[in-house]
mmCIF file of C-alpha atoms in Angstrom:
data_model
loop_
_atom_site.group_PDB
_atom_site.id
_atom_site.type_symbol
_atom_site.label_atom_id
_atom_site.label_comp_id
_atom_site.label_asym_id
_atom_site.label_seq_id
_atom_site.Cartn_x
_atom_site.Cartn_y
_atom_site.Cartn_z
ATOM 1 C CA UNK O 1 -2.022 -28.495 -3.206
ATOM 2 C CA UNK O 2 -3.149 -28.303 0.419
ATOM 3 C CA UNK O 3 0.275 -26.665 1.258
ATOM 4 C CA UNK O 4 -0.323 -24.206 -1.362
ATOM 5 C CA UNK O 5 -3.836 -23.248 0.037
ATOM 6 C CA UNK O 6 -2.491 -22.918 3.783
ATOM 7 C CA UNK O 7 0.202 -20.654 2.340
ATOM 8 C CA UNK O 8 -2.569 -18.403 0.658
ATOM 9 C CA UNK O 9 -4.344 -18.373 4.198
ATOM 10 C CA UNK O 10 -1.431 -16.437 5.736
ATOM 11 C CA UNK O 11 -1.219 -14.333 2.525
ATOM 12 C CA UNK O 12 -4.934 -13.468 2.760
ATOM 13 C CA UNK O 13 -4.788 -12.592 6.420
ATOM 14 C CA UNK O 14 -1.589 -10.481 6.105
ATOM 15 C CA UNK O 15 -3.190 -8.688 3.066
ATOM 16 C CA UNK O 16 -6.581 -8.272 4.827
ATOM 17 C CA UNK O 17 -4.839 -6.922 7.999
ATOM 18 C CA UNK O 18 -3.176 -4.410 5.817
ATOM 19 C CA UNK O 19 -6.433 -3.360 3.835
ATOM 20 C CA UNK O 20 -8.260 -3.043 7.104
ATOM 21 C CA UNK O 21 -5.551 -0.518 8.392
ATOM 22 C CA UNK O 22 -5.559 1.271 5.120
ATOM 23 C CA UNK O 23 -9.183 1.958 5.293
ATOM 24 C CA UNK O 24 -9.141 3.076 9.020
ATOM 25 C CA UNK O 25 -6.402 5.448 8.548
ATOM 26 C CA UNK O 26 -7.906 7.076 5.239
ATOM 27 C CA UNK O 27 -11.449 7.656 6.627
ATOM 28 C CA UNK O 28 -11.408 9.429 10.028
ATOM 29 C CA UNK O 29 -14.452 11.293 10.861
ATOM 30 C CA UNK O 30 -12.366 14.431 10.801
ATOM 31 C CA UNK O 31 -8.736 15.011 9.943
ATOM 32 C CA UNK O 32 -8.524 17.325 12.798
ATOM 33 C CA UNK O 33 -9.198 14.704 15.425
ATOM 34 C CA UNK O 34 -6.975 11.676 14.837
ATOM 35 C CA UNK O 35 -5.030 9.598 17.517
ATOM 36 C CA UNK O 36 -1.307 10.304 17.052
ATOM 37 C CA UNK O 37 -0.595 6.549 15.948
ATOM 38 C CA UNK O 38 -2.920 7.131 12.979
ATOM 39 C CA UNK O 39 -1.162 10.099 11.844
ATOM 40 C CA UNK O 40 1.542 9.913 9.235
ATOM 41 C CA UNK O 41 4.950 11.383 10.373
ATOM 42 C CA UNK O 42 4.807 15.056 9.063
ATOM 43 C CA UNK O 43 8.097 14.625 7.442
ATOM 44 C CA UNK O 44 11.054 12.715 8.857
ATOM 45 C CA UNK O 45 10.113 9.829 11.426
ATOM 46 C CA UNK O 46 7.873 7.004 11.363
ATOM 47 C CA UNK O 47 4.462 6.000 12.842
ATOM 48 C CA UNK O 48 2.306 2.777 12.470
ATOM 49 C CA UNK O 49 0.331 4.579 9.628
ATOM 50 C CA UNK O 50 3.539 5.014 7.696
ATOM 51 C CA UNK O 51 3.893 1.158 7.631
ATOM 52 C CA UNK O 52 0.560 0.392 5.859
ATOM 53 C CA UNK O 53 1.238 1.265 2.340
ATOM 54 C CA UNK O 54 4.584 -0.203 1.906
ATOM 55 C CA UNK O 55 3.084 -3.482 3.588
ATOM 56 C CA UNK O 56 0.502 -3.657 0.844
ATOM 57 C CA UNK O 57 3.234 -3.472 -1.503
ATOM 58 C CA UNK O 58 5.087 -6.208 0.206
ATOM 59 C CA UNK O 59 1.996 -8.496 0.122
ATOM 60 C CA UNK O 60 1.753 -7.906 -3.635
ATOM 61 C CA UNK O 61 5.114 -9.158 -3.875
ATOM 62 C CA UNK O 62 4.289 -12.122 -1.701
ATOM 63 C CA UNK O 63 1.430 -13.074 -3.916
ATOM 64 C CA UNK O 64 3.792 -12.711 -6.834
ATOM 65 C CA UNK O 65 5.958 -15.576 -5.527
ATOM 66 C CA UNK O 66 3.061 -17.814 -6.472
ATOM 67 C CA UNK O 67 1.788 -16.212 -9.591
ATOM 68 C CA UNK O 68 5.038 -15.989 -11.446
ATOM 69 C CA UNK O 69 5.471 -19.625 -11.368
ATOM 70 C CA UNK O 70 2.217 -19.714 -13.679
ATOM 71 C CA UNK O 71 3.485 -16.914 -15.885
ATOM 72 C CA UNK O 72 6.664 -18.832 -16.577
ATOM 73 C CA UNK O 73 4.733 -21.519 -18.261
ATOM 74 C CA UNK O 74 2.571 -19.347 -20.581
ATOM 75 C CA UNK O 75 5.436 -17.702 -22.523
ATOM 76 C CA UNK O 76 6.809 -14.247 -22.927
ATOM 77 C CA UNK O 77 3.922 -12.803 -25.061
ATOM 78 C CA UNK O 78 1.191 -13.928 -22.793
ATOM 79 C CA UNK O 79 3.195 -12.900 -19.622
ATOM 80 C CA UNK O 80 3.746 -9.348 -21.081
ATOM 81 C CA UNK O 81 0.043 -9.174 -22.049
ATOM 82 C CA UNK O 82 -1.235 -10.032 -18.522
ATOM 83 C CA UNK O 83 1.296 -7.784 -16.709
ATOM 84 C CA UNK O 84 0.575 -4.726 -18.877
ATOM 85 C CA UNK O 85 -3.213 -5.165 -18.852
ATOM 86 C CA UNK O 86 -3.113 -5.440 -15.080
ATOM 87 C CA UNK O 87 -0.812 -2.402 -14.780
ATOM 88 C CA UNK O 88 -2.956 -0.306 -17.159
ATOM 89 C CA UNK O 89 -6.300 -1.443 -15.254
ATOM 90 C CA UNK O 90 -5.114 -0.581 -11.974
ATOM 91 C CA UNK O 91 -3.375 2.614 -12.958
ATOM 92 C CA UNK O 92 -6.455 3.720 -14.755
ATOM 93 C CA UNK O 93 -8.889 2.977 -11.858
ATOM 94 C CA UNK O 94 -6.481 4.846 -9.634
ATOM 95 C CA UNK O 95 -6.687 7.975 -12.017
ATOM 96 C CA UNK O 96 -10.613 7.758 -12.397
ATOM 97 C CA UNK O 97 -10.939 7.759 -8.589
ATOM 98 C CA UNK O 98 -9.156 11.208 -8.443
ATOM 99 C CA UNK O 99 -11.569 12.331 -11.153
ATOM 100 C CA UNK O 100 -14.479 10.885 -9.783
ATOM 101 C CA UNK O 101 -17.410 12.104 -9.587
ATOM 102 C CA UNK O 102 -16.274 13.722 -12.937
ATOM 103 C CA UNK O 103 -18.702 16.726 -12.581
ATOM 104 C CA UNK O 104 -18.525 19.653 -10.243
ATOM 105 C CA UNK O 105 -21.189 22.657 -10.154
ATOM 106 C CA UNK O 106 -22.734 21.112 -13.387
ATOM 107 C CA UNK O 107 -19.609 21.081 -15.432
ATOM 108 C CA UNK O 108 -17.113 18.261 -16.332
ATOM 109 C CA UNK O 109 -14.134 18.307 -13.978
ATOM 110 C CA UNK O 110 -11.042 19.128 -16.202
ATOM 111 C CA UNK O 111 -8.677 16.404 -16.726
ATOM 112 C CA UNK O 112 -5.999 18.978 -16.878
ATOM 113 C CA UNK O 113 -6.432 19.434 -13.180
ATOM 114 C CA UNK O 114 -6.614 15.794 -12.214
ATOM 115 C CA UNK O 115 -3.894 14.165 -10.140
ATOM 116 C CA UNK O 116 -2.183 11.478 -12.057
ATOM 117 C CA UNK O 117 -0.149 9.689 -9.545
ATOM 118 C CA UNK O 118 -1.435 8.076 -6.346
ATOM 119 C CA UNK O 119 -1.755 4.867 -4.245
ATOM 120 C CA UNK O 120 -3.307 2.708 -6.736
ATOM 121 C CA UNK O 121 -1.061 4.045 -9.700
ATOM 122 C CA UNK O 122 1.886 3.269 -7.451
ATOM 123 C CA UNK O 123 0.815 -0.168 -6.879
ATOM 124 C CA UNK O 124 0.569 -0.706 -10.584
ATOM 125 C CA UNK O 125 3.861 0.686 -11.417
ATOM 126 C CA UNK O 126 5.520 -1.246 -8.665
ATOM 127 C CA UNK O 127 3.759 -4.462 -9.630
ATOM 128 C CA UNK O 128 4.676 -3.955 -13.249
ATOM 129 C CA UNK O 129 8.424 -3.312 -12.973
ATOM 130 C CA UNK O 130 8.826 -5.829 -10.138
ATOM 131 C CA UNK O 131 7.260 -8.440 -12.364
ATOM 132 C CA UNK O 132 9.513 -7.580 -15.405
ATOM 133 C CA UNK O 133 12.560 -7.630 -13.342
ATOM 134 C CA UNK O 134 11.950 -10.951 -11.478
ATOM 135 C CA UNK O 135 10.800 -12.566 -14.801
ATOM 136 C CA UNK O 136 13.581 -11.587 -17.023
ATOM 137 C CA UNK O 137 16.413 -10.842 -14.615
ATOM 138 C CA UNK O 138 15.610 -13.644 -12.208
ATOM 139 C CA UNK O 139 16.077 -13.328 -8.404
ATOM 140 C CA UNK O 140 19.847 -12.554 -8.613
ATOM 141 C CA UNK O 141 19.263 -9.623 -11.077
ATOM 142 C CA UNK O 142 16.324 -8.495 -8.933
ATOM 143 C CA UNK O 143 18.584 -8.400 -6.010
ATOM 144 C CA UNK O 144 21.195 -6.537 -7.698
ATOM 145 C CA UNK O 145 18.660 -3.936 -8.919
ATOM 146 C CA UNK O 146 17.215 -3.573 -5.328
ATOM 147 C CA UNK O 147 20.660 -2.608 -4.137
ATOM 148 C CA UNK O 148 21.452 -0.215 -7.060
ATOM 149 C CA UNK O 149 17.932 1.290 -6.624
ATOM 150 C CA UNK O 150 18.155 2.129 -3.041
ATOM 151 C CA UNK O 151 21.864 3.281 -3.281
ATOM 152 C CA UNK O 152 21.233 5.195 -6.502
ATOM 153 C CA UNK O 153 17.981 6.903 -5.072
ATOM 154 C CA UNK O 154 20.204 8.112 -1.969
ATOM 155 C CA UNK O 155 22.657 9.504 -4.268
ATOM 156 C CA UNK O 156 19.932 11.060 -6.546
ATOM 157 C CA UNK O 157 18.512 12.747 -3.434
ATOM 158 C CA UNK O 158 21.607 14.246 -2.351
ATOM 159 C CA UNK O 159 22.939 15.481 -5.605
ATOM 160 C CA UNK O 160 19.794 17.000 -6.984
ATOM 161 C CA UNK O 161 18.228 18.814 -4.029
ATOM 162 C CA UNK O 162 18.048 19.004 -0.269
ATOM 163 C CA UNK O 163 15.950 16.952 2.143
ATOM 164 C CA UNK O 164 13.222 19.439 2.591
ATOM 165 C CA UNK O 165 9.575 18.819 1.282
ATOM 166 C CA UNK O 166 9.895 21.752 -1.172
ATOM 167 C CA UNK O 167 13.458 21.494 -2.231
ATOM 168 C CA UNK O 168 13.885 17.706 -2.795
ATOM 169 C CA UNK O 169 14.839 15.849 -6.087
ATOM 170 C CA UNK O 170 11.472 13.986 -6.049
ATOM 171 C CA UNK O 171 9.478 17.189 -6.244
ATOM 172 C CA UNK O 172 11.739 18.613 -8.885
ATOM 173 C CA UNK O 173 11.370 15.557 -11.004
ATOM 174 C CA UNK O 174 7.616 15.526 -10.521
ATOM 175 C CA UNK O 175 7.131 19.163 -11.492
ATOM 176 C CA UNK O 176 9.190 18.683 -14.573
ATOM 177 C CA UNK O 177 7.549 15.341 -15.665
ATOM 178 C CA UNK O 178 3.779 15.749 -14.604
ATOM 179 C CA UNK O 179 3.464 19.560 -13.745
ATOM 180 C CA UNK O 180 1.934 21.089 -10.668
ATOM 181 C CA UNK O 181 -1.603 20.826 -11.778
ATOM 182 C CA UNK O 182 -1.414 17.067 -11.668
ATOM 183 C CA UNK O 183 -0.028 16.683 -8.449
ATOM 184 C CA UNK O 184 -1.189 16.294 -4.821
ATOM 185 C CA UNK O 185 -1.800 19.516 -3.115
ATOM 186 C CA UNK O 186 -2.644 18.356 0.310
ATOM 187 C CA UNK O 187 0.568 19.937 1.927
ATOM 188 C CA UNK O 188 -0.702 23.552 0.674
ATOM 189 C CA UNK O 189 1.585 23.367 -2.355
ATOM 190 C CA UNK O 190 2.263 20.724 -5.326
ATOM 191 C CA UNK O 191 4.020 17.790 -3.756
ATOM 192 C CA UNK O 192 3.226 14.118 -4.475
ATOM 193 C CA UNK O 193 4.085 11.499 -2.129
ATOM 194 C CA UNK O 194 3.373 8.844 -4.735
ATOM 195 C CA UNK O 195 5.195 10.738 -7.548
ATOM 196 C CA UNK O 196 7.506 9.320 -10.469
ATOM 197 C CA UNK O 197 10.963 9.293 -8.744
ATOM 198 C CA UNK O 198 9.773 8.108 -5.393
ATOM 199 C CA UNK O 199 8.234 4.975 -6.963
ATOM 200 C CA UNK O 200 11.809 3.653 -7.879
ATOM 201 C CA UNK O 201 12.748 2.558 -4.151
ATOM 202 C CA UNK O 202 8.992 1.465 -3.612
ATOM 203 C CA UNK O 203 9.578 -1.370 -6.206
ATOM 204 C CA UNK O 204 12.108 -2.820 -3.886
ATOM 205 C CA UNK O 205 9.146 -3.431 -1.281
ATOM 206 C CA UNK O 206 7.408 -5.621 -3.888
ATOM 207 C CA UNK O 207 10.667 -7.532 -4.655
ATOM 208 C CA UNK O 208 11.222 -8.085 -1.036
ATOM 209 C CA UNK O 209 7.794 -9.494 -0.408
ATOM 210 C CA UNK O 210 8.512 -11.896 -3.376
ATOM 211 C CA UNK O 211 11.738 -13.241 -1.904
ATOM 212 C CA UNK O 212 9.947 -13.593 1.451
ATOM 213 C CA UNK O 213 7.216 -15.775 -0.204
ATOM 214 C CA UNK O 214 9.790 -17.914 -2.085
ATOM 215 C CA UNK O 215 11.819 -18.376 1.082
ATOM 216 C CA UNK O 216 8.742 -19.832 2.970
ATOM 217 C CA UNK O 217 7.819 -22.014 -0.023
ATOM 218 C CA UNK O 218 11.399 -23.320 -0.188
ATOM 219 C CA UNK O 219 11.804 -23.892 3.562
ATOM 220 C CA UNK O 220 8.394 -25.001 4.381
ATOM 221 C CA UNK O 221 6.408 -24.536 7.729
ATOM 222 C CA UNK O 222 9.474 -24.802 10.306
ATOM 223 C CA UNK O 223 10.726 -23.285 13.046
ATOM 224 C CA UNK O 224 13.897 -22.794 11.441
ATOM 225 C CA UNK O 225 12.244 -20.784 8.509
ATOM 226 C CA UNK O 226 10.587 -18.552 11.217
ATOM 227 C CA UNK O 227 13.605 -17.964 13.166
ATOM 228 C CA UNK O 228 15.634 -17.169 9.978
ATOM 229 C CA UNK O 229 12.839 -14.659 8.818
ATOM 230 C CA UNK O 230 12.740 -13.196 12.168
ATOM 231 C CA UNK O 231 16.565 -12.621 12.139
ATOM 232 C CA UNK O 232 16.459 -11.219 8.573
ATOM 233 C CA UNK O 233 13.769 -8.781 9.695
ATOM 234 C CA UNK O 234 15.998 -7.722 12.748
ATOM 235 C CA UNK O 235 19.052 -7.106 10.615
ATOM 236 C CA UNK O 236 17.031 -5.044 8.040
ATOM 237 C CA UNK O 237 15.727 -2.991 10.996
ATOM 238 C CA UNK O 238 18.969 -2.564 12.414
ATOM 239 C CA UNK O 239 20.462 -1.361 8.995
ATOM 240 C CA UNK O 240 17.552 1.210 8.341
ATOM 241 C CA UNK O 241 18.254 2.785 11.698
ATOM 242 C CA UNK O 242 22.096 2.980 10.796
ATOM 243 C CA UNK O 243 21.004 4.491 7.310
ATOM 244 C CA UNK O 244 18.657 6.890 8.916
ATOM 245 C CA UNK O 245 21.803 8.588 10.262
ATOM 246 C CA UNK O 246 22.684 9.433 6.601
ATOM 247 C CA UNK O 247 19.311 9.581 4.882
ATOM 248 C CA UNK O 248 16.400 9.977 7.285
ATOM 249 C CA UNK O 249 13.527 7.530 7.446
ATOM 250 C CA UNK O 250 10.750 9.474 5.483
ATOM 251 C CA UNK O 251 7.506 8.074 4.070
ATOM 252 C CA UNK O 252 6.772 10.868 1.938
ATOM 253 C CA UNK O 253 10.196 10.761 0.047
ATOM 254 C CA UNK O 254 10.180 6.764 0.408
ATOM 255 C CA UNK O 255 13.715 7.050 1.176
ATOM 256 C CA UNK O 256 15.972 4.077 1.232
ATOM 257 C CA UNK O 257 16.138 3.765 5.110
ATOM 258 C CA UNK O 258 12.428 3.945 4.971
ATOM 259 C CA UNK O 259 12.367 1.004 2.661
ATOM 260 C CA UNK O 260 14.535 -1.163 4.807
ATOM 261 C CA UNK O 261 12.640 -0.605 7.844
ATOM 262 C CA UNK O 262 9.313 -1.144 6.388
ATOM 263 C CA UNK O 263 10.594 -4.468 4.712
ATOM 264 C CA UNK O 264 12.248 -5.552 7.859
ATOM 265 C CA UNK O 265 9.019 -5.089 9.978
ATOM 266 C CA UNK O 266 6.981 -6.652 7.315
ATOM 267 C CA UNK O 267 9.370 -9.788 7.318
ATOM 268 C CA UNK O 268 8.836 -10.075 11.145
ATOM 269 C CA UNK O 269 5.195 -9.679 10.920
ATOM 270 C CA UNK O 270 4.838 -12.208 8.307
ATOM 271 C CA UNK O 271 6.972 -14.751 10.374
ATOM 272 C CA UNK O 272 4.625 -14.243 13.271
ATOM 273 C CA UNK O 273 1.581 -14.784 11.189
ATOM 274 C CA UNK O 274 2.926 -17.929 9.558
ATOM 275 C CA UNK O 275 3.953 -19.177 13.045
ATOM 276 C CA UNK O 276 0.657 -18.508 14.503
ATOM 277 C CA UNK O 277 -1.648 -19.753 11.559
ATOM 278 C CA UNK O 278 0.510 -22.252 9.838
ATOM 279 C CA UNK O 279 2.479 -24.078 12.709
ATOM 280 C CA UNK O 280 0.376 -23.474 15.959
ATOM 281 C CA UNK O 281 -3.059 -23.631 13.721
ATOM 282 C CA UNK O 282 -4.505 -20.701 15.619
ATOM 283 C CA UNK O 283 -7.015 -19.821 13.089
ATOM 284 C CA UNK O 284 -10.299 -18.962 14.905
ATOM 285 C CA UNK O 285 -9.404 -15.173 14.503
ATOM 286 C CA UNK O 286 -8.336 -15.193 11.101
ATOM 287 C CA UNK O 287 -11.549 -15.078 9.133
ATOM 288 C CA UNK O 288 -12.401 -11.499 9.724
ATOM 289 C CA UNK O 289 -9.088 -10.303 7.886
ATOM 290 C CA UNK O 290 -9.417 -13.285 5.447
ATOM 291 C CA UNK O 291 -12.567 -11.706 4.057
ATOM 292 C CA UNK O 292 -10.920 -8.536 3.327
ATOM 293 C CA UNK O 293 -7.852 -10.258 1.739
ATOM 294 C CA UNK O 294 -10.149 -11.919 -0.833
ATOM 295 C CA UNK O 295 -11.030 -8.905 -2.648
ATOM 296 C CA UNK O 296 -8.430 -6.175 -1.631
ATOM 297 C CA UNK O 297 -8.418 -4.092 -4.622
ATOM 298 C CA UNK O 298 -12.025 -4.001 -5.186
ATOM 299 C CA UNK O 299 -12.758 -3.151 -1.634
ATOM 300 C CA UNK O 300 -10.201 -0.581 -1.447
ATOM 301 C CA UNK O 301 -11.637 0.997 -4.694
ATOM 302 C CA UNK O 302 -15.029 0.802 -3.248
ATOM 303 C CA UNK O 303 -13.950 2.619 -0.038
ATOM 304 C CA UNK O 304 -12.624 5.423 -2.138
ATOM 305 C CA UNK O 305 -15.852 5.747 -4.129
ATOM 306 C CA UNK O 306 -18.010 5.500 -1.027
ATOM 307 C CA UNK O 307 -16.075 8.226 0.774
ATOM 308 C CA UNK O 308 -16.047 10.617 -2.332
ATOM 309 C CA UNK O 309 -19.885 10.049 -2.500
ATOM 310 C CA UNK O 310 -20.278 10.965 0.977
ATOM 311 C CA UNK O 311 -18.060 14.066 0.609
ATOM 312 C CA UNK O 312 -20.098 14.984 -2.772
ATOM 313 C CA UNK O 313 -23.589 15.125 -1.243
ATOM 314 C CA UNK O 314 -24.664 17.700 1.222
ATOM 315 C CA UNK O 315 -26.692 17.658 4.212
ATOM 316 C CA UNK O 316 -27.508 21.329 5.178
ATOM 317 C CA UNK O 317 -24.141 23.337 4.882
ATOM 318 C CA UNK O 318 -21.910 20.301 5.493
ATOM 319 C CA UNK O 319 -21.095 17.085 3.398
ATOM 320 C CA UNK O 320 -22.875 14.097 4.376
ATOM 321 C CA UNK O 321 -19.578 12.578 5.355
ATOM 322 C CA UNK O 322 -18.918 15.396 7.772
ATOM 323 C CA UNK O 323 -22.559 15.620 9.028
ATOM 324 C CA UNK O 324 -22.604 11.919 9.874
ATOM 325 C CA UNK O 325 -19.145 12.113 11.465
ATOM 326 C CA UNK O 326 -20.096 15.103 13.598
ATOM 327 C CA UNK O 327 -23.764 14.219 14.616
ATOM 328 C CA UNK O 328 -24.042 10.494 14.690
ATOM 329 C CA UNK O 329 -20.570 10.124 16.357
ATOM 330 C CA UNK O 330 -18.464 12.911 17.560
ATOM 331 C CA UNK O 331 -21.234 14.810 19.162
ATOM 332 C CA UNK O 332 -21.644 12.383 21.931
ATOM 333 C CA UNK O 333 -18.716 10.178 21.740
ATOM 334 C CA UNK O 334 -15.972 13.034 21.835
ATOM 335 C CA UNK O 335 -13.906 14.293 18.831
ATOM 336 C CA UNK O 336 -10.991 11.827 18.964
ATOM 337 C CA UNK O 337 -13.012 8.671 19.801
ATOM 338 C CA UNK O 338 -16.025 9.699 17.582
ATOM 339 C CA UNK O 339 -13.685 10.229 14.656
ATOM 340 C CA UNK O 340 -12.157 6.867 15.109
ATOM 341 C CA UNK O 341 -15.566 5.160 15.731
ATOM 342 C CA UNK O 342 -16.658 6.728 12.106
ATOM 343 C CA UNK O 343 -13.728 5.026 10.546
ATOM 344 C CA UNK O 344 -14.459 1.649 12.203
ATOM 345 C CA UNK O 345 -18.191 1.736 11.215
ATOM 346 C CA UNK O 346 -17.187 2.803 7.779
ATOM 347 C CA UNK O 347 -14.818 -0.031 7.572
ATOM 348 C CA UNK O 348 -17.251 -2.566 8.965
ATOM 349 C CA UNK O 349 -19.759 -1.484 6.322
ATOM 350 C CA UNK O 350 -17.148 -2.580 3.698
ATOM 351 C CA UNK O 351 -16.328 -5.604 5.687
ATOM 352 C CA UNK O 352 -20.034 -6.804 5.529
ATOM 353 C CA UNK O 353 -19.917 -6.208 1.606
ATOM 354 C CA UNK O 354 -16.470 -8.204 1.610
ATOM 355 C CA UNK O 355 -18.287 -10.917 3.732
ATOM 356 C CA UNK O 356 -21.322 -11.236 1.294
ATOM 357 C CA UNK O 357 -18.857 -11.571 -1.772
ATOM 358 C CA UNK O 358 -16.808 -14.206 0.077
ATOM 359 C CA UNK O 359 -19.921 -16.213 0.737
ATOM 360 C CA UNK O 360 -21.267 -15.968 -2.734
ATOM 361 C CA UNK O 361 -17.733 -16.873 -4.000
ATOM 362 C CA UNK O 362 -17.540 -13.564 -5.726
ATOM 363 C CA UNK O 363 -13.822 -12.676 -6.237
ATOM 364 C CA UNK O 364 -13.036 -9.642 -8.529
ATOM 365 C CA UNK O 365 -9.457 -9.805 -9.859
ATOM 366 C CA UNK O 366 -7.899 -7.116 -12.127
#
């Protein structure tokens, strides 16, 4: 039991670190003033920010390496009920976040214009499919699926479109399946980076996290385990860079090379965390991230609600969000640094809420 608890410390820290970065990159004071590492790559390419979302999927898989053991003991009916219920709730919350605050100019915002897919929706779908694949097809079947999914997705992208933002197979599938009115329009036209087709390779990020978690449980807290994880991570990064020559690393398309790169980096980061936390016992710094890791979905949802409310209410001719960012931070700190400090303070407010919840032993699970 002690070993399991320590495993979860590493997992909580990894999850909390990921959530911390997710909130930072999602809430700058101004999208016009962001330090380069906090930008997503405009199309092909890779930045630190492009690592954040797939890492969250990876730690979902890591947690699944523990939870699926319990699911094996409850029978198929109970397993399916738990998985489908969790999938539905997370997906629904994600949809409601895009619909929120539900009213605009005194009228109910039309569902016909609300974005259907998004970050939480992708988490829900990837969790669902990964859980079903691992439970019924077992690890060997999951590995075969992962290879077929990555290679198959590559072939689909090449056969049914080009690799431009407006001509790729993923956008064509989304336009056909969900329609332009339900898609993300932040690029100036309907294009959903969390759409239907590109969810297929993202499932592999969850499965990879599961394999990493199982490997650590089997091998224990040993230097050999850390070394093997590091080598696997290095090999995956090397393969990703090679695949990039055929299919560019691209977060918005979630290309197969992007999957290998992010999994490779995640495996190496996880090995470092386990080495520092479990082997060296260096834990004085971990609590900050552990707090975030205890209620990750709730805090992420709260961050979205909080930001939306600040954008909804006005101060003068500006939103409360923009007014605070400009007058409290950017006006005297400078645009870039002030924008970053706004994000940090925003994140720290959420951390204080997470800290209070942890002290009161309040853990909200979907």
